[in-house]
Short mmCIF file of C-alpha atoms in Angstrom, two decimals:
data_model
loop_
_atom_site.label_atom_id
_atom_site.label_comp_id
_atom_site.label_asym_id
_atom_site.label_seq_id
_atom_site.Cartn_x
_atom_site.Cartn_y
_atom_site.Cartn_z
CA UNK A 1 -2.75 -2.55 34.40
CA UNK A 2 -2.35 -5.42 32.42
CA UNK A 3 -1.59 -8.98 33.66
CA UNK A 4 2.30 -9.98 33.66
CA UNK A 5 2.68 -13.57 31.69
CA UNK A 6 5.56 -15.30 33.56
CA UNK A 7 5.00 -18.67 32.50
CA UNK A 8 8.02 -19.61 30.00
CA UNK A 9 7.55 -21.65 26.46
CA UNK A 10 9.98 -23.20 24.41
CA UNK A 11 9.99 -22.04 20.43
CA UNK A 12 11.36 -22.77 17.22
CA UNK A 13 14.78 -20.96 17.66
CA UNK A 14 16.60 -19.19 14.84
CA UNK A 15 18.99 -22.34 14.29
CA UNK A 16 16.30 -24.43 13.41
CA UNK A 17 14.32 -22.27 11.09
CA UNK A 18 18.30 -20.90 9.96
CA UNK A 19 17.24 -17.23 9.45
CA UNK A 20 19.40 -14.99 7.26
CA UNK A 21 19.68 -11.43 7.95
CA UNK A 22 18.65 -11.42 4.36
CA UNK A 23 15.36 -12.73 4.95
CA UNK A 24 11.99 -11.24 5.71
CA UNK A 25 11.45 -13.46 8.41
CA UNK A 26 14.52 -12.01 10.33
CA UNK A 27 13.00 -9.93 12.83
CA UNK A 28 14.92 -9.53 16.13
CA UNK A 29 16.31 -6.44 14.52
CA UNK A 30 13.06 -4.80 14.53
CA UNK A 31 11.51 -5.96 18.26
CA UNK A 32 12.12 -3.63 20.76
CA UNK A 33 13.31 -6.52 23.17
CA UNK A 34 16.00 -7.91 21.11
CA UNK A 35 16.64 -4.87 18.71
CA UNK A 36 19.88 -3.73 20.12
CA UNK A 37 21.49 -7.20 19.99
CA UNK A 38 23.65 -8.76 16.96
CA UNK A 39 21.76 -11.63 16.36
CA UNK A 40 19.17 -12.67 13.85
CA UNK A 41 16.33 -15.17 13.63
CA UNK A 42 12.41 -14.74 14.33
CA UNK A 43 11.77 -12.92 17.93
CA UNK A 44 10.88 -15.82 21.07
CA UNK A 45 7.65 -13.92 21.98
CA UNK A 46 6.57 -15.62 24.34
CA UNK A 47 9.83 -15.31 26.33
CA UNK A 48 9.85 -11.66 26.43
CA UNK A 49 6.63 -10.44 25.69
CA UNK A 50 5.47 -9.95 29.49
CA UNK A 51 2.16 -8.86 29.65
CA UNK A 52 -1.20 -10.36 28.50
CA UNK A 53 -3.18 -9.15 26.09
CA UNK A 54 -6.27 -7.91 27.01
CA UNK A 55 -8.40 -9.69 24.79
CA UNK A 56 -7.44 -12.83 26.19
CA UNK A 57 -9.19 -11.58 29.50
CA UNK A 58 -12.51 -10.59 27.60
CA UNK A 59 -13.05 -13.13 25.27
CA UNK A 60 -11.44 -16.32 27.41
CA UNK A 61 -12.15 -18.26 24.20
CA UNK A 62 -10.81 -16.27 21.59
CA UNK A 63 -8.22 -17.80 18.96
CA UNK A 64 -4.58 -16.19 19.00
CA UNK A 65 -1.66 -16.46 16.67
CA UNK A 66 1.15 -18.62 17.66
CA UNK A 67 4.05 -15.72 17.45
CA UNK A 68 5.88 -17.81 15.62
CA UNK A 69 3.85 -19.00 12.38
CA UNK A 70 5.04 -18.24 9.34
CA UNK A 71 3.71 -17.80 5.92
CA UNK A 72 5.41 -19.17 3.02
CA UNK A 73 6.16 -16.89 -0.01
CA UNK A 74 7.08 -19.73 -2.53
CA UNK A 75 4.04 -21.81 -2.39
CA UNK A 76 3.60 -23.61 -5.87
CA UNK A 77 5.68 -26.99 -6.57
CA UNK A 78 7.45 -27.23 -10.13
CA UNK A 79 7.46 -23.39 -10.45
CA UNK A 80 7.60 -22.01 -13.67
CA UNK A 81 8.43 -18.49 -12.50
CA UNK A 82 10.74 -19.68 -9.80
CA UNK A 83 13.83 -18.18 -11.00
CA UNK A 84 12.03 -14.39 -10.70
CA UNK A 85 10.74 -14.78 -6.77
CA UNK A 86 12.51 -12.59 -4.27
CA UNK A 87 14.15 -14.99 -2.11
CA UNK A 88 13.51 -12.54 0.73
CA UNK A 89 10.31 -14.65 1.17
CA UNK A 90 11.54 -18.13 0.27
CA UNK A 91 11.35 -18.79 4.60
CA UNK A 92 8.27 -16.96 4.96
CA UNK A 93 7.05 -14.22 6.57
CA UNK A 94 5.97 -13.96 10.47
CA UNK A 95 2.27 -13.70 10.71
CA UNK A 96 0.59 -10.23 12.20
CA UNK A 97 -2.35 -10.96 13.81
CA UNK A 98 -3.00 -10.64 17.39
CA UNK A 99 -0.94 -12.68 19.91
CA UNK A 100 -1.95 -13.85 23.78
CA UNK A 101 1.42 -12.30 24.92
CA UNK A 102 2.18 -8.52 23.49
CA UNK A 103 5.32 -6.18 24.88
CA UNK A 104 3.22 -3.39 25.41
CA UNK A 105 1.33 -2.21 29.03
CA UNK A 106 -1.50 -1.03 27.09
CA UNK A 107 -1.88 1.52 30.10
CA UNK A 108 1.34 3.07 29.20
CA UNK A 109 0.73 3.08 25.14
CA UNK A 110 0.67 6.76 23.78
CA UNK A 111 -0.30 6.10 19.87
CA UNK A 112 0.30 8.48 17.30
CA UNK A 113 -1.16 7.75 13.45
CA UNK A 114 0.23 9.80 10.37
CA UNK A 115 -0.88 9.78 6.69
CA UNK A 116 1.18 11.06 3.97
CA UNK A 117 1.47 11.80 1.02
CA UNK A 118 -0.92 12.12 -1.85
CA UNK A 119 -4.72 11.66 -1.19
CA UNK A 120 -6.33 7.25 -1.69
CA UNK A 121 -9.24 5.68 -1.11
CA UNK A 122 -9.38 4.53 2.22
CA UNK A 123 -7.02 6.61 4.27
CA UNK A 124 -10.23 7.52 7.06
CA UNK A 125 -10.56 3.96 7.00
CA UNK A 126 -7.59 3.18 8.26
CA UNK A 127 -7.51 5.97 10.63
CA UNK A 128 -10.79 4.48 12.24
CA UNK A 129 -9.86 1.32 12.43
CA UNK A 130 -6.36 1.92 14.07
CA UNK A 131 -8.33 4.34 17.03
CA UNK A 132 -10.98 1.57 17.51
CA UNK A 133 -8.81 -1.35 17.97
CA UNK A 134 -6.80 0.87 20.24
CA UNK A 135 -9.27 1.85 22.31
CA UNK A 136 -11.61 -1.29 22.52
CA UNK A 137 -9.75 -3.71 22.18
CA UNK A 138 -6.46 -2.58 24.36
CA UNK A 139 -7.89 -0.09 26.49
CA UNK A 140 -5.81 2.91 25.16
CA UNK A 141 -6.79 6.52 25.79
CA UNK A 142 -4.16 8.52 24.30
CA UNK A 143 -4.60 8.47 20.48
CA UNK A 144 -3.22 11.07 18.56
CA UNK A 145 -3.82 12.39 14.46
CA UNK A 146 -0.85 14.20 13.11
CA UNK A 147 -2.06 16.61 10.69
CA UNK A 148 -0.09 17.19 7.42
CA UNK A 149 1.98 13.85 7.49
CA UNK A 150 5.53 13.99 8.88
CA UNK A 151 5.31 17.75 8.76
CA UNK A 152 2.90 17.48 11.93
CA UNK A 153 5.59 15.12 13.54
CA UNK A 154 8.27 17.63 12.76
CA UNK A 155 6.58 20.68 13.47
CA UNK A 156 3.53 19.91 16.28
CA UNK A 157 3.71 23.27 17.20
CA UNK A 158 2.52 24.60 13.92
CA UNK A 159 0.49 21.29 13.01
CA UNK A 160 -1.39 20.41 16.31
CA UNK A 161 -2.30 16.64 16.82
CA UNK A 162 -6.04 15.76 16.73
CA UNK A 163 -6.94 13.93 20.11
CA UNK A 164 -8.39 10.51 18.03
CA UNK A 165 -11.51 8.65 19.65
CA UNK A 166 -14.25 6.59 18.74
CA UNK A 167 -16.78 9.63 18.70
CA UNK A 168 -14.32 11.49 16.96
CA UNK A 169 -13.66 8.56 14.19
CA UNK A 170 -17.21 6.83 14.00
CA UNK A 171 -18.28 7.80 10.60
CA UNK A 172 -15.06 9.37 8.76
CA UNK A 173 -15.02 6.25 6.08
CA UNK A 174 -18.12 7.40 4.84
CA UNK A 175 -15.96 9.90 2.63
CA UNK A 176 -12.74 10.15 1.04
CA UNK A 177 -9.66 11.65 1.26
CA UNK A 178 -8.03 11.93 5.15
CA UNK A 179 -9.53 14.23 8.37
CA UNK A 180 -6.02 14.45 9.01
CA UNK A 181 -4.73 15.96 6.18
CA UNK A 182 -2.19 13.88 4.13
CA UNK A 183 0.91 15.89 3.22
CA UNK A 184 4.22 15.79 1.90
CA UNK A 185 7.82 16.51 3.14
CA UNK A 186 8.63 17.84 6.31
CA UNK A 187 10.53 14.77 7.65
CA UNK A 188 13.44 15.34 9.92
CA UNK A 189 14.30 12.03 11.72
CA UNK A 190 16.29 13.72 14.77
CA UNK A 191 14.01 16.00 15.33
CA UNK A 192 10.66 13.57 15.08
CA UNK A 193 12.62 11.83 17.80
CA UNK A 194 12.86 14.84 19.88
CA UNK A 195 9.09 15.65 19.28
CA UNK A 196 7.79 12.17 19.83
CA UNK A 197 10.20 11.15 23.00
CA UNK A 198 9.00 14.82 24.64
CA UNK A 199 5.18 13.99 23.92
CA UNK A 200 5.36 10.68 25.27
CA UNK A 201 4.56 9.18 22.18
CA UNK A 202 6.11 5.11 22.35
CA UNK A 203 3.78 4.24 19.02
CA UNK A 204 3.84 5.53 15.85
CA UNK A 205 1.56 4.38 12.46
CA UNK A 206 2.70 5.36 8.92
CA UNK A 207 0.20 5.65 5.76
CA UNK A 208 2.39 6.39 3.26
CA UNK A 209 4.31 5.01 0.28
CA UNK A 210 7.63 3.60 -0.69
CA UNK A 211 9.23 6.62 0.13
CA UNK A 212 6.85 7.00 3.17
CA UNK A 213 8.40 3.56 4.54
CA UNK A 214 11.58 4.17 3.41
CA UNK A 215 11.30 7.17 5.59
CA UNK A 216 9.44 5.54 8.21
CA UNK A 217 12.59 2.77 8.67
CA UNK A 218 15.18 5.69 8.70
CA UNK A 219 12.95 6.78 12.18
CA UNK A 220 13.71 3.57 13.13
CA UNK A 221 17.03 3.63 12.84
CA UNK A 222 17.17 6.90 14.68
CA UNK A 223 15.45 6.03 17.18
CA UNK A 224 17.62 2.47 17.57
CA UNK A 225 20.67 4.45 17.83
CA UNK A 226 19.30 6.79 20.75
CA UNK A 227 17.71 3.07 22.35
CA UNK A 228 14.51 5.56 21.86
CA UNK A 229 11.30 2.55 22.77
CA UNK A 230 8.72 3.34 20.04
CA UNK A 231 6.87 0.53 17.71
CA UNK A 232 7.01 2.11 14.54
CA UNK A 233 4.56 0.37 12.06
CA UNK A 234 3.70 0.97 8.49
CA UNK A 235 0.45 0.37 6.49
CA UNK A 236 1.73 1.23 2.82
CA UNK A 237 0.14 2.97 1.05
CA UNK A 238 -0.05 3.20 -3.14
CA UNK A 239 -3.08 3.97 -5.64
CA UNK A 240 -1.01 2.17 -8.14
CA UNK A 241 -0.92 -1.02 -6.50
CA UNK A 242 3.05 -1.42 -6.56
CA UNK A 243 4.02 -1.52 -3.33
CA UNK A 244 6.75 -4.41 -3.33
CA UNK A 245 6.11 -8.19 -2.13
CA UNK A 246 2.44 -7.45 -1.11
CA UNK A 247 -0.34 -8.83 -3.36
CA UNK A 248 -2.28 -5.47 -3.05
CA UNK A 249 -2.85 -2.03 -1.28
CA UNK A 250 -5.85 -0.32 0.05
CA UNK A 251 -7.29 2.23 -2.06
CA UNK A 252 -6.63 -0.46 -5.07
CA UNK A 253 -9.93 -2.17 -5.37
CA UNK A 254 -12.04 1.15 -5.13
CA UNK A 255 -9.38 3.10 -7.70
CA UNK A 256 -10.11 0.43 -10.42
CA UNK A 257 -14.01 0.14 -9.63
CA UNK A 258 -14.34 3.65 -10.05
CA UNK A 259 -12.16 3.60 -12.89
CA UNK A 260 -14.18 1.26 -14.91
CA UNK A 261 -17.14 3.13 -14.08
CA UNK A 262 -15.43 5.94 -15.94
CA UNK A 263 -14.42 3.29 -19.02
CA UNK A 264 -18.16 3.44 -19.72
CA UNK A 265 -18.22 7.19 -19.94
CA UNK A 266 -15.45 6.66 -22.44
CA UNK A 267 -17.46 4.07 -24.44
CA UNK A 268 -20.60 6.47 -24.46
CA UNK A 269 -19.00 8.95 -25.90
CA UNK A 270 -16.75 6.39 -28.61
CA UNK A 271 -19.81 5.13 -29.72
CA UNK A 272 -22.11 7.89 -30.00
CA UNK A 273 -20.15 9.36 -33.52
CA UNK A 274 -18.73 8.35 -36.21
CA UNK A 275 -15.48 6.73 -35.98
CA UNK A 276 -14.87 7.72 -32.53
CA UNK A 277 -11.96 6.59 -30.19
CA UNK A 278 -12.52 7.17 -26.27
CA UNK A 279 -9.30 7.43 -24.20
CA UNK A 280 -9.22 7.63 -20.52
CA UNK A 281 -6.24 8.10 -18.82
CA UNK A 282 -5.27 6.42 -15.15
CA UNK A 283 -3.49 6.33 -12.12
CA UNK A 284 0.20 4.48 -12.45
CA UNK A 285 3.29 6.24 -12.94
CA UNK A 286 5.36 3.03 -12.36
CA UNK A 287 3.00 -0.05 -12.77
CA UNK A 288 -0.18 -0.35 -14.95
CA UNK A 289 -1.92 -2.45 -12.96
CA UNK A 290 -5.10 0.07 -12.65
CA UNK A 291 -5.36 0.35 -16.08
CA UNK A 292 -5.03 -2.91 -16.22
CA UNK A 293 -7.38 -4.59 -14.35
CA UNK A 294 -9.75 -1.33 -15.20
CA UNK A 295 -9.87 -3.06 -18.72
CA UNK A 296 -10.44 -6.52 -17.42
CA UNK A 297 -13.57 -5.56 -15.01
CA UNK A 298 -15.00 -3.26 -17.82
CA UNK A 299 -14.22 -5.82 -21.01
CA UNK A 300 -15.03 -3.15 -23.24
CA UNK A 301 -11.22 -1.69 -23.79
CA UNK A 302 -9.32 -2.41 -27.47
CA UNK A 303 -6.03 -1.22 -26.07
CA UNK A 304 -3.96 -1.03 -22.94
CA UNK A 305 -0.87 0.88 -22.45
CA UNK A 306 1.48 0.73 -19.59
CA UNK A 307 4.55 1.96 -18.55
CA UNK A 308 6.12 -1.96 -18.50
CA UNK A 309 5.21 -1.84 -22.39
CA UNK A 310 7.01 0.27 -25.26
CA UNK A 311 5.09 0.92 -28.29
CA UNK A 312 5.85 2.63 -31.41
CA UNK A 313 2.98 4.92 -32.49
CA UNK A 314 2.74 3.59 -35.96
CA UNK A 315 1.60 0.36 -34.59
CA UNK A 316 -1.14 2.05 -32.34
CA UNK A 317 -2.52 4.03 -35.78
CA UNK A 318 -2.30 0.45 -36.99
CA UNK A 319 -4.43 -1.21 -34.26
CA UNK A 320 -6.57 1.83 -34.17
CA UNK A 321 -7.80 1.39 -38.25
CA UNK A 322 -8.13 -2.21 -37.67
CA UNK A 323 -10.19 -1.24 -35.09
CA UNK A 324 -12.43 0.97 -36.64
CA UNK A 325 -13.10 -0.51 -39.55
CA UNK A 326 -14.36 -4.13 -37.91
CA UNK A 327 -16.56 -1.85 -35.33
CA UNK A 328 -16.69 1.74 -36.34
CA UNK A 329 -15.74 2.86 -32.37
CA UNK A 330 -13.18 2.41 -29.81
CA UNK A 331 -11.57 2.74 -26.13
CA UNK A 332 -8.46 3.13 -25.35
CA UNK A 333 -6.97 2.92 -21.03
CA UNK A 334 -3.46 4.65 -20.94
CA UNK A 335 -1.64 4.64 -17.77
CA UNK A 336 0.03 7.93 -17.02
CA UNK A 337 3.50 6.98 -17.11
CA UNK A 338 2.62 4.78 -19.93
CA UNK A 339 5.07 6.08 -23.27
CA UNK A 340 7.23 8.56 -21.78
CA UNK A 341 9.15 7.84 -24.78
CA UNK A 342 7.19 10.31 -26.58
CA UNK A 343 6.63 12.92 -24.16
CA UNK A 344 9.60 13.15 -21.25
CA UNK A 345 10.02 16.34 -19.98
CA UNK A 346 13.50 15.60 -18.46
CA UNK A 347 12.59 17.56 -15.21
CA UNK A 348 12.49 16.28 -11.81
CA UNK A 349 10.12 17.41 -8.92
CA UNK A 350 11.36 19.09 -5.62
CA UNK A 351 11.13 15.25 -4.06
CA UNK A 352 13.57 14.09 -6.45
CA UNK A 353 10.73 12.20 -8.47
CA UNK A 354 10.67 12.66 -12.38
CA UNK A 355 8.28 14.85 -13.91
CA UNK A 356 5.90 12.60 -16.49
CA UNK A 357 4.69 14.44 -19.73
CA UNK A 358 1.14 14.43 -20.27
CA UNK A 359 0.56 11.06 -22.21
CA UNK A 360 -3.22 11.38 -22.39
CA UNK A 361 -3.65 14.66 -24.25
CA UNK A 362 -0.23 13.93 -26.39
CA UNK A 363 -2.59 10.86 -27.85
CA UNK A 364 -5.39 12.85 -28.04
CA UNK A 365 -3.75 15.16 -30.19
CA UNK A 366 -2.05 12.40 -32.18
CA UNK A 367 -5.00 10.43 -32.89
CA UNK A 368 -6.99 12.98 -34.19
CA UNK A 369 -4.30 14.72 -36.89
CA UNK A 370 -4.17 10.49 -37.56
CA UNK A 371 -8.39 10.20 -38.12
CA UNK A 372 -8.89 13.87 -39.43
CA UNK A 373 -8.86 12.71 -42.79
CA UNK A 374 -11.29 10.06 -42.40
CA UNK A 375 -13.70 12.09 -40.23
CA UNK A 376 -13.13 10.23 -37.00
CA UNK A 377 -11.94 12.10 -34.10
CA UNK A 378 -10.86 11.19 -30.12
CA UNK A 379 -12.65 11.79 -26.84
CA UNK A 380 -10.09 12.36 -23.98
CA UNK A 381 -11.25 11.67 -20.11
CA UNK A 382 -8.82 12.25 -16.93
CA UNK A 383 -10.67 11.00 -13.96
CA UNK A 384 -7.61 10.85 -11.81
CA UNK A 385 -8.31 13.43 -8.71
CA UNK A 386 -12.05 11.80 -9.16
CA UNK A 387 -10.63 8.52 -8.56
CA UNK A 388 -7.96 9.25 -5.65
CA UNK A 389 -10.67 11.09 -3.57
CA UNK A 390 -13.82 8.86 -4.11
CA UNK A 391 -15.05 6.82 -0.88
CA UNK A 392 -14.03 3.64 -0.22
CA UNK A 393 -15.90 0.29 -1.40
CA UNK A 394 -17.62 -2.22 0.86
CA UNK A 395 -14.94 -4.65 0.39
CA UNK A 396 -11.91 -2.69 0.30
CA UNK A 397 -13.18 -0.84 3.54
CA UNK A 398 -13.28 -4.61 5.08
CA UNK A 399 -9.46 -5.09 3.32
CA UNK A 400 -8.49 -1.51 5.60
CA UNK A 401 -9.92 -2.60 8.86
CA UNK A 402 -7.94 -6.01 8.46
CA UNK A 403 -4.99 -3.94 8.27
CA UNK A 404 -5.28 -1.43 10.70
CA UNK A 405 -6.08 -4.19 13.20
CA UNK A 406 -2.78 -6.11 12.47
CA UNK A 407 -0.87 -2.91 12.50
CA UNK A 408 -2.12 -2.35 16.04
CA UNK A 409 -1.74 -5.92 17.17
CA UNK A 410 2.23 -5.88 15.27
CA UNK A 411 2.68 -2.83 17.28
CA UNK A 412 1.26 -3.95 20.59
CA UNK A 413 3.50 -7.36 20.22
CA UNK A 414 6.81 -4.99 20.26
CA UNK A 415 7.38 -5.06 16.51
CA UNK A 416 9.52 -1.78 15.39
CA UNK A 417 10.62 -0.64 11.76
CA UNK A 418 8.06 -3.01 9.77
CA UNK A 419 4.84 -2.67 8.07
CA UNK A 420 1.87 -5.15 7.24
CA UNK A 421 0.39 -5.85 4.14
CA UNK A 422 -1.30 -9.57 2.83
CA UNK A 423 0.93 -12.44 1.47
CA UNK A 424 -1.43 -15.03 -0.06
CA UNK A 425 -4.28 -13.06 1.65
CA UNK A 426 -3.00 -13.39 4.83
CA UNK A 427 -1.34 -10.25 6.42
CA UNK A 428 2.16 -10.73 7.91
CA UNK A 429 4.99 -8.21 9.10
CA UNK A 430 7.87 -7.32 6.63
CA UNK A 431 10.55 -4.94 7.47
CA UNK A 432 10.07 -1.32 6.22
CA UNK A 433 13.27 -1.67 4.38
CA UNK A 434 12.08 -4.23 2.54
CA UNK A 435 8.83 -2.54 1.34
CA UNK A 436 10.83 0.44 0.50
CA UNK A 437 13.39 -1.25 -1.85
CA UNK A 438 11.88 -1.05 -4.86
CA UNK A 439 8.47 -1.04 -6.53
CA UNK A 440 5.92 -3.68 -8.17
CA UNK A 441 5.54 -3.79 -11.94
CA UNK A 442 2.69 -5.63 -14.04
CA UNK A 443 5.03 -8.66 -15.24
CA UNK A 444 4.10 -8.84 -18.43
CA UNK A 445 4.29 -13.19 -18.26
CA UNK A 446 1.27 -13.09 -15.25
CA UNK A 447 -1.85 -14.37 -16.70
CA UNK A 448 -3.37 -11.42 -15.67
CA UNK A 449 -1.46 -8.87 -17.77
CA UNK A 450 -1.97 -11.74 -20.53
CA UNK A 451 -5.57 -12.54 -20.11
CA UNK A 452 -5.88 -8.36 -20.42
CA UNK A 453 -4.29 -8.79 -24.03
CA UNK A 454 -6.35 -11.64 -24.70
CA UNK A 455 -9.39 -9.90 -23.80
CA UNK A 456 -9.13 -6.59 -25.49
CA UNK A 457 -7.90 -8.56 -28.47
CA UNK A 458 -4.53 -6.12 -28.48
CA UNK A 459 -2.06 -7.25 -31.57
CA UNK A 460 1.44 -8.51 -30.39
CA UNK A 461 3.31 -5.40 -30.76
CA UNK A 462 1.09 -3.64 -28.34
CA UNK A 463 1.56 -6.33 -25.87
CA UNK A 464 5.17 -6.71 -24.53
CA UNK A 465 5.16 -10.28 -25.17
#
C-alpha cells in the first residue's frame, strides 16, 4: 500500500493566478477530487492528493514537480504575431511531470491503454512506455491492451484485452504499426462506462486523434455524470503534425525523415532523363507541414504544395518551364489535401470526414499532356502506407517515452479528461476539449513555411504570401 501524505501545504489559489474557465490552466473540472464541484482555478494537489508516490520512497533524492508550475504559452515580448495566439494559453499550462503527492493507491490502479485510429510511427512506443512506467515505477500489475481501439472498449467480449507487461512489451518499438491493433469506430460512451466500471478499470490511455480526444472527453463527461472515478488521459495522436496548441506529435519526426528519404528516390528518377519532373506525394490532409519540412531536410524540392496554399495550374506549368530550362530536372512534394480545387469528389466517408481526390496522379497526368510536346515527362511516387508503418527513429522514440511517462504520472496525480503533449518542449496537461477543437495549419507568416519558399526558390504565386 502506498504511504498516506497528511501533512498540509499552502498554494497559489485560483484568485491569485484568476483562472477563467476559458483557460487551459483551469483544471479542477478535470481532477477527480474537485471534478464535481462549480468552481474553477488550478487543482491544490497537495491538499487532496493523499498518498505518496512511490518514487519518492525509491529514489529519496529524486526531483518532483511542484503541482502547481505552470508554463507560459505567450513567451516573446513585443510580439509580432500576438494578435493570432489562442488566449487559452496566455496563463499557461499546468506542468505533467511526476509529482511527490499523486491521488492514486497505485495498489488499487487497474490501467487500460487504447490506440485508434489509423496506423503512425510510434504507437508500440507508446504502448511500452505507458506498461513500464506503470509497472516499475508505481508498482501496478493490472495493465490491460484493448485491441481494435474503442471497439475493444465497447465490445471486450468480441475484442479481448491483452494482459500488458514488461516481457510482453520489451521489444515491440523495434517495429511499426501497433500489437494492439489500431482501429476505428466502435465508440459508445454509456456503454464503455458499463464495460470499464464492470472490469475494474479506474485508468484509461487514448492514442488517437482530434476526433480520438474529442471522443475521449465525451467519456469523460459520461463518466462525470455517473461520478464514475477513472483518469482518462490522452496522448494525441496525428501523422500530420496538426494536433492543436502542441508544437508536435509523435510519429512526426520519423514521417518526415522517411519522407525525405523518399524525396531522393524522386530526384533519382527526375534527373536520370530528359526533362524530367519527380513528384512525391505526402501525408496531410489538413496541414502541410510533412511536406513541408520534407522539403526543408531534403533541400532538393522546386515546389511545395499544401492545402493552406491555392494555386492556379497555369502558374505551376509556369514555374515548372522556368524550372526546366535553368536545370533540365525537377521535384515536386504535394501534400494530399493540397488543391482540392481541382479534384473534389464532393463525397464524405462513413466518419463524416470528406473524401480527398487523388491530387498526386491528377498532376501527374497534367504535367505530362503539359511536357509531351517538349519530350519531358513526370515520375509519380506515393510512399504514404510506407511512411505511416515504418519504425520509429532514435529521437522520436525518446520524444514517445517522454510522453507516455507524463501521461502515466498526469493520470496517477488524479487528472481526468486531458491529454499531454510539449509546450515550448516541455510537456504539460491540456483539457481534451481543447485538443479536440480544431486543428493546426502551416501559417503561412512562420519562418518556417517561409524559409521552405525561400529555399526551394518557389515564385510568389506558389507561395501564399
Amino acid at each position: 500500500m502506498a504511504c498516506i501524505v497528511t501533512k498540509p501545504a499552502k498554494l497559489t489559489s485560483a484568485k491569485e493566478v484568476d483562472i477563467s474557465n476559458l483557460d487551459a490552466c483551469n483544471l479542477t473540472p478535470f481532477h477527480l477530487a474537485t471534478w464535481q464541484s462549480d468552481t474553477t482555478g488550478m487543482v491544490a494537489e497537495k491538499q487532496v492528493n493523499k498518498f505518496l508516490n512511490p518514487m519518492a520512497v525509491a529514489w529519496p533524492n529524486m526531483n518532483f514537480l511542484n503541482p502547481n508550475e505552470l508554463v507560459m504559452g505567450h513567451i516573446i515580448m513585443n510580439d509580432s504575431k500576438e494578435a493570432s495566439r489562442d488566449p487559452a494559453t496566455a496563463k499557461g499550462c499546468v506542468r505533467g511531470n511526476a509529482c511527490k503527492e499523486i491521488y492514486w493507491d497505485p495498489s488499487e490502479v487497474r490501467a487500460a491503454v487504447v490506440t485508434c485510429g489509423g496506423l503512425c510511427p510510434g504507437l508500440n512506443s507508446i504502448i511500452r512506455e505507458v506498461t513500464n512506467t506503470l509497472w516499475h515505477q508505481y508498482d501496478v500489475r493490472h495493465i490491460y491492451g484493448i485491441q481494435a481501439g474503442y471497439n475493444g472498449l465497447s465490445n471486450p467480449e468480441k475484442f479481448k484485452p491483452v494482459q500488458l507487461s514488461p516481457d510482453k512489451v520489451r521489444d515491440i518499438h523495434m517495429k511499426g504499426g501497433s500489437i494492439l491493433k489500431a482501429g476505428r469506430g466502435g465508440f459508445n460512451p454509456e456503454q464503455i462506462c458499463d464495460r470499464i466500471e464492470r472490469l475494474g478499470i479506474n485508468m484509461v490511455f487514448t492514442v488517437g486523434g482530434d476526433g480520438t480526444q474529442h471522443a475521449s472527453h465525451l467519456l469523460y463527461e459520461a463518466a462525470k455524470k455517473r461520478n464514475l472515478p477513472v483518469s482518462i488521459v490522452g496522448v494525441p495522436k496525428s501523422i500530420d503534425n496538426d494536433v492543436k496548441f502542441f508544437d508536435k506529435t509523435f510519429g512526426f519526426d520519423s514521417a518526415v525523415a522517411t519522407a525525405s528519404e523518399v524525396m531522393k528516390n524522386g530526384w533519382v528518377e527526375a534527373t536520370s532523363c530528359e526533362k524530367g519532373v519527380g513528384i512525391v506525394k505526402l501525408m496531410g490532409r489538413d496541414a502541410g507541414y510533412v511536406a513541408m519540412h520534407a522539403a526543408l531536410a531534403s533541400t532538393i524540392v522546386d515546389l511545395v504544395m499544401i492545402p493552406e496554399v491555392k494555386v492556379k495550374l497555369e502558374d505551376i506549368f509556369e514555374h515548372i518551364d522556368h524550372t526546366l530550362a535553368r536545370k533540365n530536372f525537377m521535384l515536386i512534394a504535394v501534400a494530399e489535401g493540397a488543391g482540392q480545387e481541382f479534384v473534389a469528389t464532393g463525397q464524405t466517408d462513413a466518419t463524416g470526414h470528406t473524401v480527398y481526390g487523388d491530387i498526386g496522379t491528377y498532376l501527374r497526368d497534367e504535367i505530362n499532356r503539359h511536357l509531351k510536346a517538349s519530350g519531358g515527362r513526370s515520375f509519380y511516387i506515393d510512399p504514404s502506407y510506407i511512411i505511416r508503418s515504418c519504425p520509429i527513429r532514435p529521437n522520436d522514440h525518446i520524444y514517445c517515452s517522454r510522453l507516455a511517462r507524463d501521461a502515466v504520472h498526469t493520470a496517477m496525480r488524479g487528472y481526468t479528461g486531458v491529454c499531454v503533449g510539449p509546450i515550448h518542449n516541455i510537456i504539460v496537461i491540456m483539457p481534451s476539449e481543447l485538443i479536440a477543437s480544431g486543428k493546426r495549419r502551416v501559417k503561412l507568416t512562420s519562418s518556417a513555411w517561409q524559409s521552405c519558399v525561400q529555399s526551394c526558390n518557389m515564385p510568389l504565386s506558389l507561395t501564399g504570401l
